[in-house]
mmCIF file of C-alpha atoms and ligand atoms in Angstrom:
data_model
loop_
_atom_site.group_PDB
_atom_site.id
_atom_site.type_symbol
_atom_site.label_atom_id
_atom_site.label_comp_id
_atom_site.label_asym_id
_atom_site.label_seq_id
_atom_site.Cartn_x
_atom_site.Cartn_y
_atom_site.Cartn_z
ATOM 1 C CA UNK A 484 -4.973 3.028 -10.240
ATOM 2 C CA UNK A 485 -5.984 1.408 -6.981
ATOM 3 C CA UNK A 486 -3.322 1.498 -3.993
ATOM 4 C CA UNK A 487 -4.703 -1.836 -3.064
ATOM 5 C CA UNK A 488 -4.679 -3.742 -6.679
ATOM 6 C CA UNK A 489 -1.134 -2.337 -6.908
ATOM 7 C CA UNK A 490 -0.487 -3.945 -3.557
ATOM 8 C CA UNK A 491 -2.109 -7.408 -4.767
ATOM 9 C CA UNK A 492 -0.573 -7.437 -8.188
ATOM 10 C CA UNK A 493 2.738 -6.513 -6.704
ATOM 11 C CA UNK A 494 2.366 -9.405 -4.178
ATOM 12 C CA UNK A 495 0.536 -12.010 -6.536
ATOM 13 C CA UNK A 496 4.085 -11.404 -8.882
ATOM 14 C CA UNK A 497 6.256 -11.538 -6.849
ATOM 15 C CA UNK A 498 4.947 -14.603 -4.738
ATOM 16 C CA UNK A 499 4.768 -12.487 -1.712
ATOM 17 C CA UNK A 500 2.255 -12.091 1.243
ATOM 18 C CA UNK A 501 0.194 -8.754 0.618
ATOM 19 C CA UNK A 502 -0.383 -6.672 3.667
ATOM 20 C CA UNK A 503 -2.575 -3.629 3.568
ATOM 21 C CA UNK A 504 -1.715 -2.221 6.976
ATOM 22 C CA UNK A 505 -5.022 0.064 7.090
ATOM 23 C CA UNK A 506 -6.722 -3.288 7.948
ATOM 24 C CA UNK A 507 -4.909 -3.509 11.249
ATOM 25 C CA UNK A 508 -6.866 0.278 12.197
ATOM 26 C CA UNK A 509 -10.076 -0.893 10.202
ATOM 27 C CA UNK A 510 -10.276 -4.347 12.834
ATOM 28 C CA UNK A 511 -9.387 -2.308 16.050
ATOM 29 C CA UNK A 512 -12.282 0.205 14.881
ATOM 30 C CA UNK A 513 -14.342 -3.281 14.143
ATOM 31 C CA UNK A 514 -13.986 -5.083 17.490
ATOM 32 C CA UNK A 515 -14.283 -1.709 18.902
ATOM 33 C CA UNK A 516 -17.806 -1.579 17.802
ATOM 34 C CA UNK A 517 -18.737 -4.811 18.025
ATOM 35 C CA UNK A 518 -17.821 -4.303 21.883
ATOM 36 C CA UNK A 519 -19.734 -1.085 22.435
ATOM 37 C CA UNK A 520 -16.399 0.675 22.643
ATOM 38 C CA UNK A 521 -17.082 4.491 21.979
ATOM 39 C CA UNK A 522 -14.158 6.139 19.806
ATOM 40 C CA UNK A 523 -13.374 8.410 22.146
ATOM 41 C CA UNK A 524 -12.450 6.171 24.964
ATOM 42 C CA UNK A 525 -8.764 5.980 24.324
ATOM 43 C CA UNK A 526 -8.043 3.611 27.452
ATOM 44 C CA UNK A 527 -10.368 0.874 26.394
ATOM 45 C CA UNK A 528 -9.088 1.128 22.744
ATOM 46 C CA UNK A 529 -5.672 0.667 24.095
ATOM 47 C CA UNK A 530 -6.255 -2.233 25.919
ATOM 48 C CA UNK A 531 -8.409 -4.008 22.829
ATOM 49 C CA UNK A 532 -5.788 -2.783 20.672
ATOM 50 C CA UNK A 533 -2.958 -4.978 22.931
ATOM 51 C CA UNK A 534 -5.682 -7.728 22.521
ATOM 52 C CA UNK A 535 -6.181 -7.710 19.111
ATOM 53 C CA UNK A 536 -5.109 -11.069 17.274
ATOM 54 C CA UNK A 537 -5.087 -10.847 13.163
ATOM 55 C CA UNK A 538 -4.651 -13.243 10.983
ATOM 56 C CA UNK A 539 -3.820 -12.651 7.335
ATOM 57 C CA UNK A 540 -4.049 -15.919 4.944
ATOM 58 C CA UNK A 541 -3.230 -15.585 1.553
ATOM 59 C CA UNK A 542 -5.072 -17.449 -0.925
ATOM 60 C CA UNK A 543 -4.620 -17.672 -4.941
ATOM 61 C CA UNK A 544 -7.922 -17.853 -6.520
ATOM 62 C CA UNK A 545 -8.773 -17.326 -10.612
ATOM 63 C CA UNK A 546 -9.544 -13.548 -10.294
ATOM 64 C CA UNK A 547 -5.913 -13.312 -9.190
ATOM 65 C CA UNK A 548 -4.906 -12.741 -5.192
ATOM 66 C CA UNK A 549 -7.136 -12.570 -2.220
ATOM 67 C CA UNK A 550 -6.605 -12.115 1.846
ATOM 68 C CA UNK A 551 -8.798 -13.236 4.356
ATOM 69 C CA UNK A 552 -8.612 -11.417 7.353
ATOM 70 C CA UNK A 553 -9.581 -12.973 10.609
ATOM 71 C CA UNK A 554 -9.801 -11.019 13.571
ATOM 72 C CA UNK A 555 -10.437 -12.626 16.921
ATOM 73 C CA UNK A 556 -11.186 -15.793 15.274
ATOM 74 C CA UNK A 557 -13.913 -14.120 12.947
ATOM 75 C CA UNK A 558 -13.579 -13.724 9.252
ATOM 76 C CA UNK A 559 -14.072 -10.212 8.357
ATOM 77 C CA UNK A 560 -12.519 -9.674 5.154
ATOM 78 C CA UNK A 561 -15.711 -7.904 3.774
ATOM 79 C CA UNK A 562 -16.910 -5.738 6.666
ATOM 80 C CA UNK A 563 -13.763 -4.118 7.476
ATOM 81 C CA UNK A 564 -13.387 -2.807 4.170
ATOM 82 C CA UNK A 565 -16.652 -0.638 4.546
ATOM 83 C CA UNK A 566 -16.414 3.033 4.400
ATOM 84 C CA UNK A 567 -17.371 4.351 7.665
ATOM 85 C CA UNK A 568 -14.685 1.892 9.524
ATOM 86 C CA UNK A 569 -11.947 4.281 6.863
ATOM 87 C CA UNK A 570 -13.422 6.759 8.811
ATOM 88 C CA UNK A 571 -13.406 5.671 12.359
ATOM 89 C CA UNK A 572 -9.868 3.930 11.462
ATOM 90 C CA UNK A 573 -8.828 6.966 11.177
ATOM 91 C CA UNK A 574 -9.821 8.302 14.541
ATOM 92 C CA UNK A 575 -8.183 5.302 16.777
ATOM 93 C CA UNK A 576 -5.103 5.450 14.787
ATOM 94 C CA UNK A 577 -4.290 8.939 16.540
ATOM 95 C CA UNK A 578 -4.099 7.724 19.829
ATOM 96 C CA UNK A 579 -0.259 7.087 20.562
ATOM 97 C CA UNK A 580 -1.179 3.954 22.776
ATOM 98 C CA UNK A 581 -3.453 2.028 20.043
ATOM 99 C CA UNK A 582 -0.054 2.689 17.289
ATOM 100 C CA UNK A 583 2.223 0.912 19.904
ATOM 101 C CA UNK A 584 0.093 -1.572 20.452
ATOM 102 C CA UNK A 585 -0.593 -2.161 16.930
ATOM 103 C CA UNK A 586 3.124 -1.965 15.657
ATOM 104 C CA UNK A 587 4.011 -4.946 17.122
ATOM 105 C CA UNK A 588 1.157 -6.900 15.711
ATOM 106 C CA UNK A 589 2.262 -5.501 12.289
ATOM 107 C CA UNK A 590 5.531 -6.365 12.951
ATOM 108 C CA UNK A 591 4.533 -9.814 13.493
ATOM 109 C CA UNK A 592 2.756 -10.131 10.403
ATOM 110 C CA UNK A 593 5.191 -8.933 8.817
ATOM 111 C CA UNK A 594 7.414 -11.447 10.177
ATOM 112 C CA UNK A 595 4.889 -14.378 9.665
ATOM 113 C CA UNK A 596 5.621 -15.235 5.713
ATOM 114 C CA UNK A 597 8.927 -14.983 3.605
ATOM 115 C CA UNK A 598 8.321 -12.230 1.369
ATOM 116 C CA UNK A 599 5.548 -9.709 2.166
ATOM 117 C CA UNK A 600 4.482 -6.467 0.238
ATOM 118 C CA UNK A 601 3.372 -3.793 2.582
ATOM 119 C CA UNK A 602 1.419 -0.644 1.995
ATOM 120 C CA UNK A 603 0.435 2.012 4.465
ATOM 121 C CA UNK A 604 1.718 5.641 5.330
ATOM 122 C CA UNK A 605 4.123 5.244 7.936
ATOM 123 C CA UNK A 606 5.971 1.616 6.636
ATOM 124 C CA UNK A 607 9.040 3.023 5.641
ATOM 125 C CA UNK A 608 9.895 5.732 8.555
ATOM 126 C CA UNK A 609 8.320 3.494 11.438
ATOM 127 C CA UNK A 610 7.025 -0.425 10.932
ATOM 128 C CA UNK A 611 9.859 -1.540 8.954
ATOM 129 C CA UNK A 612 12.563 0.992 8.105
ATOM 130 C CA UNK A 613 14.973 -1.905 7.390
ATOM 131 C CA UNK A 614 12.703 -2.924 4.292
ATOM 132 C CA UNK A 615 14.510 -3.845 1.289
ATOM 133 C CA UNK A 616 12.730 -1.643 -1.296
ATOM 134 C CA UNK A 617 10.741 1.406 -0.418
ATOM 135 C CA UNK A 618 8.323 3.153 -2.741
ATOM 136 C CA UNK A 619 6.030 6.263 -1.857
ATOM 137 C CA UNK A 620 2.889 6.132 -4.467
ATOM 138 C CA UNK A 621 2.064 9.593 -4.957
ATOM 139 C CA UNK A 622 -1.183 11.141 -6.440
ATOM 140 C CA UNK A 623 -2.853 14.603 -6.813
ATOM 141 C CA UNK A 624 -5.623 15.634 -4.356
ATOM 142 C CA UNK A 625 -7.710 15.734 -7.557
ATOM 143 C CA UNK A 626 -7.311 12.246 -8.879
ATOM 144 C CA UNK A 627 -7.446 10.798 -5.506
ATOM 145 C CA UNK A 628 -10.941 12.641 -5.190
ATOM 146 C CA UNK A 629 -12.237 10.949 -8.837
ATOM 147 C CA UNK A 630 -10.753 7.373 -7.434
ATOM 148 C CA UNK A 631 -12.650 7.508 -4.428
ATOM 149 C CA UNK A 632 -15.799 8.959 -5.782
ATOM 150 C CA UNK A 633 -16.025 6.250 -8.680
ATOM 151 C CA UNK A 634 -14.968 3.566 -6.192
ATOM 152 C CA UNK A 635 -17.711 4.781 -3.456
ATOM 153 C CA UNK A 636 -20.449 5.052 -6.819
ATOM 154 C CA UNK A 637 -19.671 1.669 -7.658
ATOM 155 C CA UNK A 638 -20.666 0.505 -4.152
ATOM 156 C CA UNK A 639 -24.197 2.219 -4.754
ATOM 157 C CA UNK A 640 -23.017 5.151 -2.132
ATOM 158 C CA UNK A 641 -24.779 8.356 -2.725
ATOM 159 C CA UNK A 642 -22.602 11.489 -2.620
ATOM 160 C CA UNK A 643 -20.931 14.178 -4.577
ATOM 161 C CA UNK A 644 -17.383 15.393 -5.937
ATOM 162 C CA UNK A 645 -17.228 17.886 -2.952
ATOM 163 C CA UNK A 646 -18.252 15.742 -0.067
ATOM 164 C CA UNK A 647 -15.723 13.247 -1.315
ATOM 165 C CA UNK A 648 -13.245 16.194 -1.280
ATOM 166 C CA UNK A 649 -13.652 17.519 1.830
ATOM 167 C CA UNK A 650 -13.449 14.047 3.328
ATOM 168 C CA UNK A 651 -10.584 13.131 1.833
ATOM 169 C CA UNK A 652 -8.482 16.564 3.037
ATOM 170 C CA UNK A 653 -10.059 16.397 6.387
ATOM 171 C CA UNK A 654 -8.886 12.977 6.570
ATOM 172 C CA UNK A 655 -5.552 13.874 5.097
ATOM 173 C CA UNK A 656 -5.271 16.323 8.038
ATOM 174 C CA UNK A 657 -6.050 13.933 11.051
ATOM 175 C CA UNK A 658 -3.150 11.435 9.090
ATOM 176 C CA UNK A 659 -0.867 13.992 8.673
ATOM 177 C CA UNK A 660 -0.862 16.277 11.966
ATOM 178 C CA UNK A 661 -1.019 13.486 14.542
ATOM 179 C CA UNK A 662 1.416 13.532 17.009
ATOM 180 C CA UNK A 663 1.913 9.880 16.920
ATOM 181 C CA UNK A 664 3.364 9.029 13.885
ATOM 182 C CA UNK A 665 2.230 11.361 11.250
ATOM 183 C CA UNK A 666 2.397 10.385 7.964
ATOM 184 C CA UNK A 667 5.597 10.565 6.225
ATOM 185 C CA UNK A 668 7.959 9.580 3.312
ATOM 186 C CA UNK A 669 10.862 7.720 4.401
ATOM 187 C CA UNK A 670 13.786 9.782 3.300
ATOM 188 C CA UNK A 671 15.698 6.803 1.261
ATOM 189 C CA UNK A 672 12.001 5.745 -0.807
ATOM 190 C CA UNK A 673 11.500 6.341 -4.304
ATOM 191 C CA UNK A 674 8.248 8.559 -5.171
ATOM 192 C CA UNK A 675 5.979 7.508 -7.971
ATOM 193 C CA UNK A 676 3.747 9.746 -9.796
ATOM 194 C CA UNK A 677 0.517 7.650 -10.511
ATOM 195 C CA UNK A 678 -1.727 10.250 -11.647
ATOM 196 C CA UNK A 679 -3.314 8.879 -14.946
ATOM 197 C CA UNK A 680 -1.153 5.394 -15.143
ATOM 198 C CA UNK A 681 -2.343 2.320 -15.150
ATOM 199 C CA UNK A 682 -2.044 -0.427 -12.276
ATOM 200 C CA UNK A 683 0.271 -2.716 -14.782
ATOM 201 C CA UNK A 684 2.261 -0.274 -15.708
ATOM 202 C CA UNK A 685 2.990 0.701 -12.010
ATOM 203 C CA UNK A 686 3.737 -2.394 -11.503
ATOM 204 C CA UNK A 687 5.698 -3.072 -13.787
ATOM 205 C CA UNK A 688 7.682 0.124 -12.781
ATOM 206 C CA UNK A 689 8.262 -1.044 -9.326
ATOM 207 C CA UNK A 690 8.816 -4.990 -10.406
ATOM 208 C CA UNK A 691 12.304 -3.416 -12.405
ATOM 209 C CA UNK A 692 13.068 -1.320 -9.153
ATOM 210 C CA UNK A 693 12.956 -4.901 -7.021
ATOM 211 C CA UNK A 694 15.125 -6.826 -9.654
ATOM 212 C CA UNK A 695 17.808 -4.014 -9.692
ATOM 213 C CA UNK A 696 17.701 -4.212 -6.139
ATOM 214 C CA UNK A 697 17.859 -7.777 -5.388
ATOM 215 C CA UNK A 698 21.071 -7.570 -8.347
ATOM 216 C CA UNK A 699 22.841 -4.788 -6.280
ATOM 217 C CA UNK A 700 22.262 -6.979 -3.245
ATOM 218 C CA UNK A 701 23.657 -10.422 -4.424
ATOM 219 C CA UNK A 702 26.928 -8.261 -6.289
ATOM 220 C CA UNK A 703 27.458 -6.775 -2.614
ATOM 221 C CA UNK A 704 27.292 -10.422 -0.871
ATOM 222 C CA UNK A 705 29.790 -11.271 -3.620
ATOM 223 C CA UNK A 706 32.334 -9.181 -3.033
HETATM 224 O O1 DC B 2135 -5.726 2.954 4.014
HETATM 225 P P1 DC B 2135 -7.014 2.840 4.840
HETATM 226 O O2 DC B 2135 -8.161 3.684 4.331
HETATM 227 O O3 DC B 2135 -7.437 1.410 5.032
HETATM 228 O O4 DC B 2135 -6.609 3.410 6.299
HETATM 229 C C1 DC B 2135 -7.573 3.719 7.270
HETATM 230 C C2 DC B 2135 -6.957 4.609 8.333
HETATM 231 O O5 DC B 2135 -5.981 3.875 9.098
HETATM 232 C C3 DC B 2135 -6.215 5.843 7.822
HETATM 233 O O6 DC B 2135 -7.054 6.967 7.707
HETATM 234 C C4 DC B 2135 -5.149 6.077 8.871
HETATM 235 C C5 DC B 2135 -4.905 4.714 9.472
HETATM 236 N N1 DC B 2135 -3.635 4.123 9.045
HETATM 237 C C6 DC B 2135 -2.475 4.525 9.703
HETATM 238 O O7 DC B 2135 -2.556 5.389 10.570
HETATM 239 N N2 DC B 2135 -1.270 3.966 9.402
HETATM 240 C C7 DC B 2135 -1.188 3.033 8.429
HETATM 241 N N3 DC B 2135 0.002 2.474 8.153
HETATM 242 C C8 DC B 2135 -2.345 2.613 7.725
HETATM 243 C C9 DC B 2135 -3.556 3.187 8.055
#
């Protein structure tokens, strides 16, 4: 189980624009590098961050749904997915001014297809509270340590069960103790256990959730 191939799947079904809002933090932390921007210079990040112009396009291809992300006119749908920008991601999306900045540009992607399927920590409490159908994907520390540590394997990255570990809760920490922000279930979402399921049948799971929705919806307009 794969937060993003749940967020593809889900989108690819549904006919939907897929947003993975993590990008938006990965391409500040990008163009933050490629300008010799240091991390902890949290003026300069806020002003790149009010600069920062994404572009999401959706594309169909045979291996099922893809997203190209352009950033200031440059494709980089491969580089920002690299590890250390997780990392440094992480570190610019503590700074209050950078999340202001970068909510609106969220909210304008948001706004910029139909139907969109949005995944990230603070969606339901902050970027778009109005959202029809909220879901909180919920795993154990321990599974979330194997995911990562077969996903960074696969990549050919060298390193072991317990640096993946304490990565993952130090990470876990910044995300969650921020002022700006923190991390948090949305009161009115519905949490999903995903420990040992599969991707289809998650999906599955949270395609019944949006039909029952969209039925209680059309019944209200009804009456
Ligand atoms: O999901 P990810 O690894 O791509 O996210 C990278 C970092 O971006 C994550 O550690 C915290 C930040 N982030 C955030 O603060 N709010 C979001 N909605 C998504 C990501």
């Amino acid at each position: 189980m794969g937060k993003s191939t749940v967020l593809a799947e889900l989108a690819r079904q549904l006919n939907a624009l897929p947003f993975d809002t993590g990008i938006v933090y990965r391409a500040l932390a990008w163009a933050a590098q490629q300008n010799g921007i240091s991390l902890d210079d949290e003026s300069r990040l806020n002003s790149l961050a009010q600069q920062l112009q994404l572009e999401l396009r959706r594309e169909e291809t045979s291996n099922g749904l893809a997203v190209r992300i352009v950033v200031n006119g440059q494709d980089v749908s491969e580089v920002v997915r690299a590890p250390e920008l997780g990392e440094a991601a992480s570190r610019v999306a503590a700074y209050p001014g950078v999340r202001a900045a970068l909510l609106a540009l969220q909210r304008e992607v948001a706004a910029s297809a139909e139907r969109v399927v949005i995944a990230g920590r603070d969606i339901g409490t902050v970027v778009v509270p109005e959202a029809t159908l909220k879901i909180w994907l919920d795993a154990s520390l321990d599974e979330r340590v194997r995911r990562r540590y077969h996903e960074l394997q696969q990549r050919g990255e060298e390193v072991t069960l317990a640096e993946v570990k304490r990565d993952l809760m130090q990470r876990d920490q910044r995300d969650t103790s921020r002022a700006a922000a923190p991390m948090q279930r949305a009161a009115d979402a519905i949490v999903i256990q995903t420990d040992g399921r599969s991707v289809q049948d998650i999906v599955q799971q949270i395609l019944l959730l949006a039909k029952e929705r969209a039925r209680c919806a059309d019944a209200a307009r009804t009456v």
